[in-house]
Coordinates of C-alpha atoms in Angstrom, one line a residue:
M1173 CA 31.4 26.9 15.2
G1174 CA 29.3 25.8 12.2
S1175 CA 28.1 22.2 11.8
T1176 CA 28.5 19.9 8.8
S1177 CA 26.1 17.3 7.5
H1178 CA 28.5 14.5 8.5
A1179 CA 31.3 13.7 10.8
P1180 CA 34.6 15.5 9.9
S1181 CA 37.5 13.8 8.2
R1182 CA 40.6 12.8 10.2
D1183 CA 42.5 16.0 9.3
E1184 CA 39.5 18.3 10.1
I1185 CA 38.9 17.1 13.7
P1186 CA 38.0 20.1 15.8
S1187 CA 40.1 20.7 19.0
L1188 CA 38.6 20.1 22.3
E1189 CA 39.1 23.7 23.1
S1190 CA 36.7 24.7 20.4
F1191 CA 34.0 22.9 22.4
G1192 CA 35.1 24.4 25.7
V1193 CA 36.1 21.0 26.9
Q1194 CA 39.0 20.4 29.4
L1195 CA 39.8 16.7 29.7
H1196 CA 39.3 15.2 33.1
P1197 CA 42.4 13.3 34.4
D1198 CA 40.4 10.0 34.4
T1199 CA 39.0 10.3 30.9
H1200 CA 41.9 8.5 29.2
K1201 CA 41.4 5.5 31.5
Y1202 CA 37.8 5.0 30.4
V1203 CA 38.1 5.9 26.7
N1204 CA 40.9 3.3 26.2
D1205 CA 39.0 0.6 28.1
P1206 CA 35.3 0.5 27.0
Q1207 CA 34.6 -2.3 29.4
A1208 CA 35.9 -0.2 32.3
L1209 CA 33.7 2.6 31.1
A1210 CA 30.6 0.4 30.9
D1211 CA 31.3 -0.9 34.4
A1212 CA 31.8 2.6 35.8
I1213 CA 28.6 3.9 34.4
G1214 CA 26.6 1.7 36.8
G1215 CA 25.1 -1.7 37.6
N1216 CA 22.0 -3.4 36.2
S1217 CA 19.7 -3.4 39.2
I1218 CA 16.3 -1.8 39.1
R1219 CA 17.6 1.2 40.9
D1220 CA 20.2 1.6 38.2
V1221 CA 17.6 1.4 35.4
F1222 CA 15.6 4.2 36.9
A1223 CA 18.6 6.3 38.1
N1224 CA 18.1 8.8 35.2
P1225 CA 14.4 9.6 34.6
I1226 CA 15.2 11.4 31.3
T1227 CA 16.6 8.2 29.7
V1228 CA 13.8 6.0 31.0
L1229 CA 11.2 8.5 29.9
A1230 CA 12.7 8.8 26.4
A1231 CA 12.8 5.1 26.1
F1232 CA 9.2 4.8 27.3
A1233 CA 8.1 7.4 24.7
A1234 CA 9.8 5.5 21.9
S1235 CA 8.3 2.2 23.3
C1236 CA 4.8 3.6 22.8
G1237 CA 5.3 2.6 19.2
G1238 CA 5.3 -1.0 20.4
L1239 CA 2.1 -0.3 22.4
L1240 CA 0.4 0.8 19.1
F1241 CA 1.4 -2.5 17.4
G1242 CA 0.1 -4.4 20.4
F1243 CA -3.2 -2.6 20.3
D1244 CA -3.7 -3.6 16.7
Q1245 CA -2.9 -7.3 17.5
G1246 CA -5.2 -7.2 20.6
I1247 CA -8.1 -6.0 18.5
L1248 CA -7.8 -8.6 15.7
S1249 CA -8.2 -11.8 17.6
L1250 CA -11.7 -10.8 18.8
V1251 CA -13.1 -8.7 15.9
Y1252 CA -12.7 -11.8 13.7
I1253 CA -15.4 -13.5 15.7
M1254 CA -17.5 -10.4 16.5
P1255 CA -21.0 -10.7 14.8
A1256 CA -21.2 -6.9 14.2
F1257 CA -17.9 -6.9 12.4
L1258 CA -18.7 -10.0 10.3
K1259 CA -22.0 -8.4 9.3
Q1260 CA -20.3 -5.2 8.2
F1261 CA -17.5 -7.1 6.4
P1262 CA -19.0 -10.4 5.1
D1263 CA -15.8 -11.0 3.0
I1264 CA -14.1 -12.5 6.0
D1265 CA -17.2 -14.4 7.3
T1266 CA -16.8 -18.2 6.5
A1267 CA -20.6 -18.5 6.5
A1268 CA -20.9 -15.8 3.8
S1269 CA -17.8 -16.2 1.6
S1270 CA -15.9 -19.3 0.4
S1271 CA -12.7 -17.2 0.3
A1272 CA -13.1 -15.9 3.8
A1273 CA -10.0 -17.6 5.1
L1274 CA -7.9 -16.0 2.3
N1275 CA -9.5 -12.6 2.8
K1276 CA -8.9 -12.8 6.6
G1277 CA -5.2 -13.7 5.8
V1278 CA -5.0 -10.7 3.4
M1279 CA -6.5 -8.3 5.9
T1280 CA -4.0 -9.5 8.6
G1281 CA -1.1 -9.6 6.2
L1282 CA -1.6 -6.2 4.6
L1283 CA -0.6 -4.5 7.9
E1284 CA 2.6 -6.5 7.9
L1285 CA 3.2 -5.6 4.3
G1286 CA 2.8 -1.9 5.1
A1287 CA 5.0 -2.4 8.1
A1288 CA 7.7 -3.9 6.0
F1289 CA 7.6 -0.8 3.7
G1290 CA 7.6 1.5 6.8
A1291 CA 10.6 -0.3 8.3
M1292 CA 12.6 -0.2 5.1
S1293 CA 12.0 3.5 4.6
S1294 CA 12.8 4.3 8.2
G1295 CA 16.5 3.6 7.6
F1296 CA 16.8 6.6 5.3
L1297 CA 14.5 8.8 7.3
A1298 CA 16.3 8.1 10.6
D1299 CA 19.7 8.9 9.1
R1300 CA 18.5 12.0 7.3
Y1301 CA 15.9 13.6 9.7
S1302 CA 16.9 12.0 13.1
R1303 CA 15.5 9.2 15.1
K1304 CA 13.1 11.5 17.0
K1305 CA 11.5 12.9 13.8
T1306 CA 11.2 9.5 12.2
I1307 CA 9.2 8.3 15.2
A1308 CA 6.9 11.4 14.7
F1309 CA 6.5 10.4 11.0
G1310 CA 5.5 6.9 12.0
T1311 CA 3.0 8.2 14.5
L1312 CA 1.2 10.3 11.8
W1313 CA 1.0 7.3 9.5
F1314 CA -0.5 5.2 12.3
V1315 CA -3.1 7.8 13.2
L1316 CA -4.2 8.1 9.5
G1317 CA -4.5 4.3 9.3
S1318 CA -6.5 4.1 12.5
V1319 CA -9.0 6.7 11.3
L1320 CA -9.5 4.8 8.0
Q1321 CA -10.1 1.6 9.9
A1322 CA -12.5 3.1 12.4
S1323 CA -14.6 4.7 9.7
A1324 CA -14.6 1.8 7.2
F1325 CA -17.8 0.5 5.8
G1326 CA -16.3 -1.8 3.2
Y1327 CA -13.5 -4.4 3.0
A1328 CA -11.4 -2.3 0.6
Q1329 CA -11.2 0.8 2.9
L1330 CA -10.5 -1.5 5.9
T1331 CA -7.6 -3.2 4.2
I1332 CA -6.2 0.1 2.9
G1333 CA -6.4 1.5 6.4
R1334 CA -4.5 -1.5 7.7
F1335 CA -1.8 -1.0 5.1
I1336 CA -1.4 2.7 5.9
G1337 CA -1.4 2.0 9.6
G1338 CA 1.1 -0.7 9.0
I1339 CA 3.5 1.8 7.5
G1340 CA 3.4 3.7 10.8
I1341 CA 3.8 0.6 12.9
G1342 CA 6.8 -0.6 10.8
T1343 CA 8.4 2.9 11.0
L1344 CA 8.0 2.9 14.8
A1345 CA 9.0 -0.7 15.3
S1346 CA 12.2 -0.1 13.4
T1347 CA 13.2 3.3 14.8
A1348 CA 12.3 2.8 18.5
P1349 CA 14.9 0.1 19.2
L1350 CA 17.4 2.2 17.2
F1351 CA 16.7 5.3 19.3
I1352 CA 16.7 3.4 22.6
S1353 CA 20.0 1.6 21.9
E1354 CA 21.6 4.9 21.2
I1355 CA 20.5 6.8 24.2
A1356 CA 20.8 4.0 26.8
A1357 CA 23.8 3.4 29.0
P1358 CA 25.4 -0.1 28.4
N1359 CA 24.5 -1.3 31.9
I1360 CA 20.7 -0.9 31.3
R1361 CA 20.5 -1.1 27.5
G1362 CA 19.0 -4.6 27.6
A1363 CA 16.3 -3.6 30.0
L1364 CA 15.3 -0.6 28.1
L1365 CA 15.2 -2.5 24.8
A1366 CA 13.1 -5.2 26.5
M1367 CA 10.7 -2.4 27.4
E1368 CA 9.6 -2.1 23.8
G1369 CA 8.9 -5.8 23.6
S1370 CA 7.0 -5.6 26.9
T1371 CA 4.8 -2.7 25.6
I1372 CA 3.8 -4.7 22.6
V1373 CA 2.4 -7.4 24.8
I1374 CA 0.9 -4.9 27.3
G1375 CA -0.8 -3.3 24.4
I1376 CA -2.2 -6.6 23.2
V1377 CA -3.6 -7.4 26.7
I1378 CA -5.1 -3.9 27.2
M1379 CA -6.8 -3.8 23.8
F1380 CA -7.9 -7.4 24.0
Y1381 CA -9.9 -6.6 27.1
I1382 CA -11.2 -3.3 25.8
T1383 CA -12.5 -5.2 22.7
Y1384 CA -13.7 -8.0 25.0
G1385 CA -15.9 -5.4 26.7
S1386 CA -16.9 -3.5 23.6
R1387 CA -18.3 -6.6 21.9
Y1388 CA -21.4 -6.2 24.1
I1389 CA -22.1 -2.8 22.5
A1390 CA -25.0 -3.0 20.1
G1391 CA -24.1 -2.0 16.5
D1392 CA -20.9 -1.0 14.7
W1393 CA -19.3 0.7 17.7
A1394 CA -18.6 -2.8 19.1
F1395 CA -15.6 -2.8 16.8
R1396 CA -15.2 0.9 15.9
L1397 CA -14.5 1.9 19.5
P1398 CA -11.3 -0.2 19.8
F1399 CA -10.0 1.1 16.5
T1400 CA -10.6 4.6 17.7
I1401 CA -9.1 4.2 21.2
Q1402 CA -5.8 2.9 19.7
I1403 CA -5.1 6.5 18.6
A1404 CA -4.7 7.6 22.2
P1405 CA -1.1 6.4 22.8
S1406 CA 0.0 8.4 19.7
I1407 CA -0.9 11.6 21.5
V1408 CA 1.1 10.6 24.6
L1409 CA 4.0 9.6 22.4
A1410 CA 4.1 13.0 20.6
L1411 CA 3.9 15.0 23.8
I1412 CA 6.7 13.2 25.6
L1413 CA 9.0 12.8 22.7
W1414 CA 8.8 16.5 21.8
R1415 CA 10.8 17.3 25.0
M1416 CA 13.3 14.4 24.8
P1417 CA 16.9 14.9 23.7
Y1418 CA 18.1 13.7 20.2
S1419 CA 20.3 10.6 20.0
P1420 CA 23.8 11.8 20.7
R1421 CA 25.1 9.2 18.2
W1422 CA 22.9 10.7 15.4
L1423 CA 24.0 14.2 16.4
V1424 CA 27.7 13.2 15.9
E1425 CA 26.9 11.5 12.6
V1426 CA 25.6 14.8 11.2
G1427 CA 28.5 16.9 12.6
R1428 CA 26.7 18.3 15.7
D1429 CA 29.4 17.3 18.2
A1430 CA 28.7 20.0 20.8
D1431 CA 24.9 19.2 20.8
A1432 CA 25.9 15.5 21.2
L1433 CA 27.9 16.3 24.3
D1434 CA 25.0 18.2 25.8
S1435 CA 22.5 15.5 24.9
L1436 CA 24.8 12.8 26.4
S1437 CA 25.2 14.9 29.6
R1438 CA 21.5 15.2 29.9
L1439 CA 20.9 11.5 29.3
R1440 CA 23.5 10.3 31.8
G1441 CA 22.5 12.9 34.4
L1442 CA 26.2 14.0 34.7
P1443 CA 28.0 17.3 33.8
T1444 CA 30.1 17.6 30.7
S1445 CA 33.2 17.6 32.8
S1446 CA 32.5 14.1 34.0
P1447 CA 35.2 11.6 32.7
L1448 CA 32.4 9.1 32.0
V1449 CA 30.5 11.5 29.7
Q1450 CA 33.7 12.7 28.1
A1451 CA 35.0 9.2 27.4
E1452 CA 31.7 8.0 25.9
W1453 CA 31.5 11.2 23.8
I1454 CA 35.0 10.8 22.5
G1455 CA 34.3 7.1 21.7
I1456 CA 31.2 8.0 19.8
R1457 CA 33.0 10.7 17.8
A1458 CA 35.8 8.3 16.9
E1459 CA 33.4 5.7 15.7
A1460 CA 31.5 8.3 13.6
I1461 CA 34.7 9.5 12.0
R1462 CA 35.9 6.0 11.2
S1463 CA 32.5 5.1 9.8
R1464 CA 32.7 8.2 7.5
E1465 CA 36.2 7.1 6.4
V1466 CA 35.0 3.7 5.4
I1467 CA 32.2 5.2 3.3
V1468 CA 34.6 7.7 1.6
I1469 CA 37.1 4.9 0.9
A1470 CA 34.4 2.6 -0.6
H1471 CA 32.7 5.3 -2.7
P1472 CA 35.2 8.2 -3.3
H1473 CA 33.5 9.3 -6.5
L1474 CA 30.2 10.1 -4.6
Q1475 CA 31.6 12.7 -2.2
D1476 CA 30.8 15.9 -4.2
G1477 CA 27.7 16.7 -2.1
G1478 CA 25.3 16.8 -5.1
L1479 CA 21.8 15.3 -5.1
G1480 CA 22.6 12.7 -7.6
S1481 CA 25.6 11.5 -5.6
A1482 CA 23.6 11.5 -2.4
L1483 CA 20.9 9.3 -4.0
K1484 CA 23.6 6.9 -5.3
L1485 CA 25.3 6.9 -2.0
E1486 CA 22.0 5.9 -0.3
V1487 CA 21.6 3.0 -2.7
Y1488 CA 25.2 1.9 -2.2
G1489 CA 24.7 2.1 1.5
W1490 CA 22.0 -0.6 1.3
I1491 CA 24.1 -2.7 -0.9
D1492 CA 27.1 -2.4 1.5
M1493 CA 25.0 -4.1 4.2
F1494 CA 25.4 -7.3 2.3
R1495 CA 29.1 -7.0 1.6
T1496 CA 32.1 -8.5 3.5
G1497 CA 32.6 -6.7 6.8
M1498 CA 28.9 -6.0 7.4
L1499 CA 27.3 -9.2 6.1
A1500 CA 27.8 -11.2 9.3
R1501 CA 25.9 -8.5 11.3
T1502 CA 23.1 -8.2 8.7
Y1503 CA 22.8 -12.0 8.7
I1504 CA 22.3 -12.0 12.5
G1505 CA 19.5 -9.5 12.4
I1506 CA 17.7 -11.3 9.5
M1507 CA 18.0 -14.8 11.1
L1508 CA 16.8 -13.6 14.5
M1509 CA 13.6 -12.2 12.9
I1510 CA 13.0 -15.2 10.7
F1511 CA 13.2 -17.6 13.7
Q1512 CA 11.1 -15.2 15.8
Q1513 CA 8.2 -15.3 13.3
F1514 CA 8.4 -18.9 12.2
Q1515 CA 8.1 -20.3 15.7
G1516 CA 4.4 -19.3 15.4
I1517 CA 4.0 -16.5 17.9
N1518 CA 1.7 -14.3 15.8
A1519 CA -0.3 -17.3 14.6
L1520 CA -1.2 -17.8 18.3
I1521 CA -1.9 -14.1 18.9
Y1522 CA -3.9 -13.5 15.7
Y1523 CA -5.8 -16.8 15.6
S1524 CA -5.9 -18.0 19.2
P1525 CA -9.7 -18.4 19.3
T1526 CA -9.5 -20.6 16.2
L1527 CA -6.6 -22.6 17.8
F1528 CA -8.7 -23.2 20.9
Q1529 CA -11.7 -24.2 18.8
Q1530 CA -9.6 -27.0 17.3
L1531 CA -8.9 -28.2 20.9
G1532 CA -12.7 -28.6 21.5
L1533 CA -13.3 -25.4 23.6
D1534 CA -16.6 -23.6 23.4
T1535 CA -16.9 -20.1 22.1
Q1536 CA -16.7 -18.3 25.4
M1537 CA -13.9 -20.5 26.6
Q1538 CA -12.0 -19.7 23.4
I1539 CA -12.2 -16.0 24.1
D1540 CA -11.3 -16.4 27.8
M1541 CA -8.3 -18.6 27.1
S1542 CA -7.1 -16.2 24.4
G1543 CA -7.0 -13.5 27.0
V1544 CA -5.1 -15.7 29.5
L1545 CA -2.7 -16.6 26.7
N1546 CA -1.9 -12.9 26.2
I1547 CA -1.5 -12.3 29.9
V1548 CA 1.0 -15.2 30.1
Q1549 CA 3.1 -13.6 27.4
M1550 CA 2.9 -10.2 29.1
V1551 CA 4.2 -11.6 32.4
A1552 CA 7.1 -13.3 30.5
T1553 CA 8.1 -10.2 28.5
C1554 CA 7.9 -8.0 31.6
S1555 CA 10.2 -10.5 33.3
A1556 CA 12.7 -10.0 30.4
F1557 CA 13.0 -6.4 31.6
F1558 CA 14.8 -7.7 34.7
V1559 CA 16.6 -10.6 32.9
L1560 CA 18.4 -9.4 29.8
D1561 CA 21.1 -7.3 31.5
K1562 CA 21.8 -10.0 34.0
A1563 CA 21.5 -13.3 32.1
G1564 CA 22.5 -11.8 28.7
R1565 CA 21.0 -12.3 25.3
K1566 CA 21.9 -15.9 24.3
P1567 CA 20.7 -17.9 27.4
P1568 CA 17.1 -16.8 27.2
L1569 CA 17.1 -17.6 23.4
L1570 CA 18.5 -21.1 23.9
I1571 CA 16.0 -21.9 26.8
G1572 CA 13.2 -20.5 24.6
S1573 CA 14.1 -22.6 21.6
F1574 CA 14.4 -25.8 23.6
A1575 CA 11.1 -25.3 25.5
N1576 CA 9.2 -24.0 22.4
S1577 CA 10.2 -27.1 20.4
I1578 CA 8.8 -29.4 23.1
C1579 CA 5.6 -27.5 23.4
H1580 CA 4.9 -27.6 19.6
I1581 CA 5.7 -31.2 19.3
V1582 CA 3.5 -32.2 22.2
V1583 CA 0.5 -30.1 21.0
A1584 CA 0.9 -31.7 17.5
V1585 CA 0.9 -35.2 18.9
L1586 CA -2.2 -34.5 21.1
I1587 CA -4.1 -33.0 18.1
A1588 CA -3.1 -35.9 15.9
K1589 CA -4.3 -38.5 18.4
F1590 CA -7.4 -37.0 20.0
S1591 CA -8.9 -34.3 17.8
S1592 CA -11.5 -36.6 16.4
D1593 CA -13.3 -36.7 19.7
W1594 CA -12.2 -34.0 22.2
A1595 CA -15.4 -34.5 24.2
A1596 CA -14.1 -37.9 25.3
H1597 CA -10.6 -36.6 25.9
A1598 CA -11.1 -33.4 27.8
G1599 CA -7.9 -33.9 29.9
Q1600 CA -5.7 -34.2 26.8
A1601 CA -7.4 -31.0 25.4
W1602 CA -6.5 -29.1 28.5
A1603 CA -3.0 -30.5 28.4
A1604 CA -2.6 -29.0 24.9
V1605 CA -3.9 -25.7 26.2
G1606 CA -1.3 -25.8 29.0
F1607 CA 1.5 -26.4 26.5
L1608 CA 0.3 -23.4 24.5
F1609 CA 0.6 -21.3 27.6
A1610 CA 4.1 -22.7 28.3
F1611 CA 5.1 -21.8 24.7
M1612 CA 3.9 -18.2 25.3
F1613 CA 5.9 -17.9 28.5
F1614 CA 9.2 -19.2 27.3
F1615 CA 8.9 -17.3 24.0
G1616 CA 8.1 -14.1 25.9
I1617 CA 11.3 -14.4 28.0
G1618 CA 13.7 -14.8 25.1
W1619 CA 12.4 -14.7 21.6
S1620 CA 10.0 -11.9 22.1
P1621 CA 12.5 -9.1 23.2
V1622 CA 15.9 -10.3 22.1
P1623 CA 15.4 -10.2 18.3
W1624 CA 14.3 -6.5 18.7
A1625 CA 17.2 -5.7 20.9
L1626 CA 20.2 -7.4 19.3
P1627 CA 20.1 -5.9 15.8
A1628 CA 20.2 -2.4 17.4
E1629 CA 23.4 -3.4 19.2
V1630 CA 25.6 -5.2 16.6
F1631 CA 25.8 -2.5 13.9
S1632 CA 28.2 0.5 13.9
S1633 CA 26.5 3.9 14.2
S1634 CA 26.6 4.8 10.5
R1635 CA 25.0 1.4 9.6
R1636 CA 22.7 1.0 12.5
A1637 CA 19.6 2.6 11.0
K1638 CA 19.9 0.5 7.8
G1639 CA 20.8 -2.6 9.7
V1640 CA 17.8 -2.4 12.1
A1641 CA 15.6 -1.5 9.1
I1642 CA 16.6 -4.6 7.3
S1643 CA 16.1 -6.7 10.4
V1644 CA 12.7 -5.3 11.1
T1645 CA 11.6 -5.5 7.5
T1646 CA 12.5 -9.2 7.6
N1647 CA 10.2 -9.5 10.7
W1648 CA 7.3 -7.9 8.9
I1649 CA 7.7 -10.0 5.8
G1650 CA 7.8 -13.1 8.0
N1651 CA 4.8 -11.7 9.9
F1652 CA 3.0 -11.2 6.6
I1653 CA 3.7 -14.8 5.5
I1654 CA 2.5 -16.2 8.8
G1655 CA -0.6 -14.1 8.8
L1656 CA -1.4 -15.2 5.3
I1657 CA -0.7 -19.0 5.6
T1658 CA -2.0 -19.7 9.1
P1659 CA -5.7 -19.8 8.4
P1660 CA -5.4 -22.3 5.5
M1661 CA -2.9 -24.3 7.5
L1662 CA -5.2 -24.6 10.5
Q1663 CA -8.1 -25.5 8.2
N1664 CA -6.2 -28.1 6.2
A1665 CA -3.0 -29.2 7.9
K1666 CA -4.3 -29.1 11.5
Y1667 CA -1.6 -30.8 13.7
G1668 CA 0.9 -30.2 10.8
T1669 CA 0.8 -26.5 11.7
F1670 CA 2.5 -27.2 15.0
I1671 CA 5.1 -29.6 13.4
F1672 CA 6.0 -26.7 11.1
F1673 CA 6.5 -24.3 13.9
G1674 CA 8.3 -26.9 16.0
F1675 CA 10.8 -27.6 13.2
F1676 CA 11.8 -23.9 13.2
S1677 CA 12.0 -23.9 17.0
V1678 CA 14.6 -26.7 16.9
V1679 CA 16.6 -25.1 14.1
S1680 CA 16.6 -21.7 15.9
G1681 CA 18.3 -23.2 19.0
I1682 CA 21.0 -24.8 16.9
W1683 CA 21.6 -21.5 15.1
V1684 CA 21.7 -19.4 18.3
F1685 CA 24.3 -21.8 19.9
F1686 CA 26.7 -21.5 17.0
F1687 CA 26.2 -18.1 15.5
C1688 CA 24.5 -15.6 17.9
P1689 CA 26.9 -13.2 19.7
E1690 CA 26.6 -12.1 23.4
T1691 CA 26.4 -8.3 23.8
K1692 CA 25.6 -8.0 27.5
G1693 CA 27.4 -5.1 29.3
K1694 CA 29.3 -3.8 26.3
T1695 CA 29.3 -0.3 24.9
L1696 CA 27.9 0.0 21.4
E1697 CA 31.4 1.1 20.2
D1698 CA 33.0 -2.0 21.9
I1699 CA 30.7 -4.6 20.2
D1700 CA 32.9 -4.5 17.1
S1701 CA 35.4 -6.6 19.0
L1702 CA 32.9 -9.5 18.9
F1703 CA 33.4 -9.8 15.1
N1704 CA 36.9 -11.0 14.8
S1705 CA 37.4 -10.2 11.2
K1706 CA 40.1 -8.3 9.4
A1707 CA 37.8 -5.3 9.0
A1708 CA 36.9 -5.4 12.7
R1709 CA 40.6 -5.4 13.6
E1710 CA 41.3 -2.6 11.2
D1711 CA 38.4 -0.6 12.7
S1712 CA 39.7 -1.3 16.2
Q1713 CA 43.2 0.1 15.4
A1714 CA 41.6 3.1 13.6
H1715 CA 39.4 3.7 16.6
Y1716 CA 42.4 3.9 18.9
D1717 CA 44.2 6.3 16.5
L1718 CA 41.2 8.5 16.2
V1719 CA 40.7 8.6 20.0
E1720 CA 44.3 9.9 20.3
A1721 CA 43.7 12.4 17.5
I1722 CA 40.6 13.7 19.1
C1723 CA 42.3 14.1 22.5
T1724 CA 45.7 15.4 21.4
G1725 CA 45.2 17.0 18.1
N1726 CA 48.1 14.8 16.7
H1727 CA 46.7 14.1 13.3
P1728 CA 47.5 15.2 9.7
G1729 CA 46.9 19.0 9.7
G1730 CA 46.0 18.7 13.3
L1731 CA 45.3 21.5 15.7
K1732 CA 47.6 22.5 18.5
S1733 CA 47.4 20.4 21.7
S1734 CA 45.8 21.9 24.7
K1735 CA 47.1 21.4 28.3
G1736 CA 44.5 18.7 28.8
S1737 CA 45.7 16.9 25.7
E1738 CA 49.3 17.0 26.9
Q1739 CA 48.2 15.5 30.1
W1740 CA 46.4 12.8 28.1
V1741 CA 49.6 11.8 26.3
E1742 CA 51.6 11.6 29.5
E1743 CA 49.0 9.5 31.4
S1744 CA 48.4 7.2 28.4
K1745 CA 52.0 6.2 28.2

């Protein structure tokens, strides 16, 4: 049967027979109880995570986008103090330019600005062209930006390259968690979403030490080599992703229900006759139909299929993200990203040598401690891979906020009291270093992975791409602000920089305690129940009605019931 560009209306739902599907006797039990479905799919042990190589490999390929971002961060902290780099680009050398601190902030921030643009555009691209193809678009942008940076001989080309590369990073950072959340089973979704956060930090560590070694190369290749090497993961990403299945939820959104069933079967490693696959597929279809209904009801005058209506519908789709019924979810994604950035993580990553310089460490020790700082975060974020599906999302955030607040306050006090003579207070200096390491560890367990994972979970399928795009755009805007203001703050405010970050750490904990939902172990379609609003209750009832319509054909203008549908009615009574 032909496919449409969107999910069917309620009175056009195809029969199960048209897909060659005969309902398994146990399907009704799972489709009416999403929690039972989630529990039946499997546990959250390491064996469960790697039970289906296809899903893990697809998630790993998407996570390579995080690796690319990590590579960029790993390069920056060292090239900023590399003599060959400063000689080639004197605009960011404090010894050669009075505006070096601002120029350094602009160079850092332009990548984030490009990333914000890439993240925002990814919502449209992911809905229209698929999650897979949008990841490919992002990879191309990143490669172009890397080539421009590696071949730059002037500050202008370098910053333009960073902006273009940023578009790719933003596109990848927004689309990867979206894709992963839609292909992962609920029992391992947290672990696979944490994988992207882990690859960011793994990328930082790998490229930090590549740059650590390349700085001994005489001439320009000391910094050009790392900028060139960061292209390599793009090739791996493209080769693996090419063979991976499309998101079954996106396939349903565009009316390709049969392809969605095949994709889901492949991702779960189960036949299409499995009640688990059938129940998840039916639930996905019901949500897609309901999401389409909500859009049609909200914008009935834009359903003629014309280009003008499609463009207006796209604009209204973004506006709808800030209206009643969706605002609470949008707010969660935005606040998570604000608190992630304003606790100072990227200030430590980008400018760690400068921070250690303020603690009285010599040049070599600044570099060595920057490497250790990144390793500490890598250990923490890799630990999150094992934690999120067991502990949940909220506890790691709360622990992180509490610990981060203490770390920032202690470091601020130590700098305020002893920075005038670190040579006479070496013990206090190393205590400050220790608290910076502690910050990186506790941040890495909770605030590093969860803000990337949770926005991809709380939105309905039709809104997920835009919701994640808004969340990630907020992250990059915050990242841009932090990259821009940190050098002047470190230069002028000194210990006040840590008071600033400590304040946001305290507020983040209060916000998480009262407003952040827990999504552990729930199917994406069941997460609506967490938002106990009138719209959520209406959607829940509509979902139940649509499930029955899909399985029985009992809907306005419905198709005749099959034998399996009749059995469904009897067993559901």
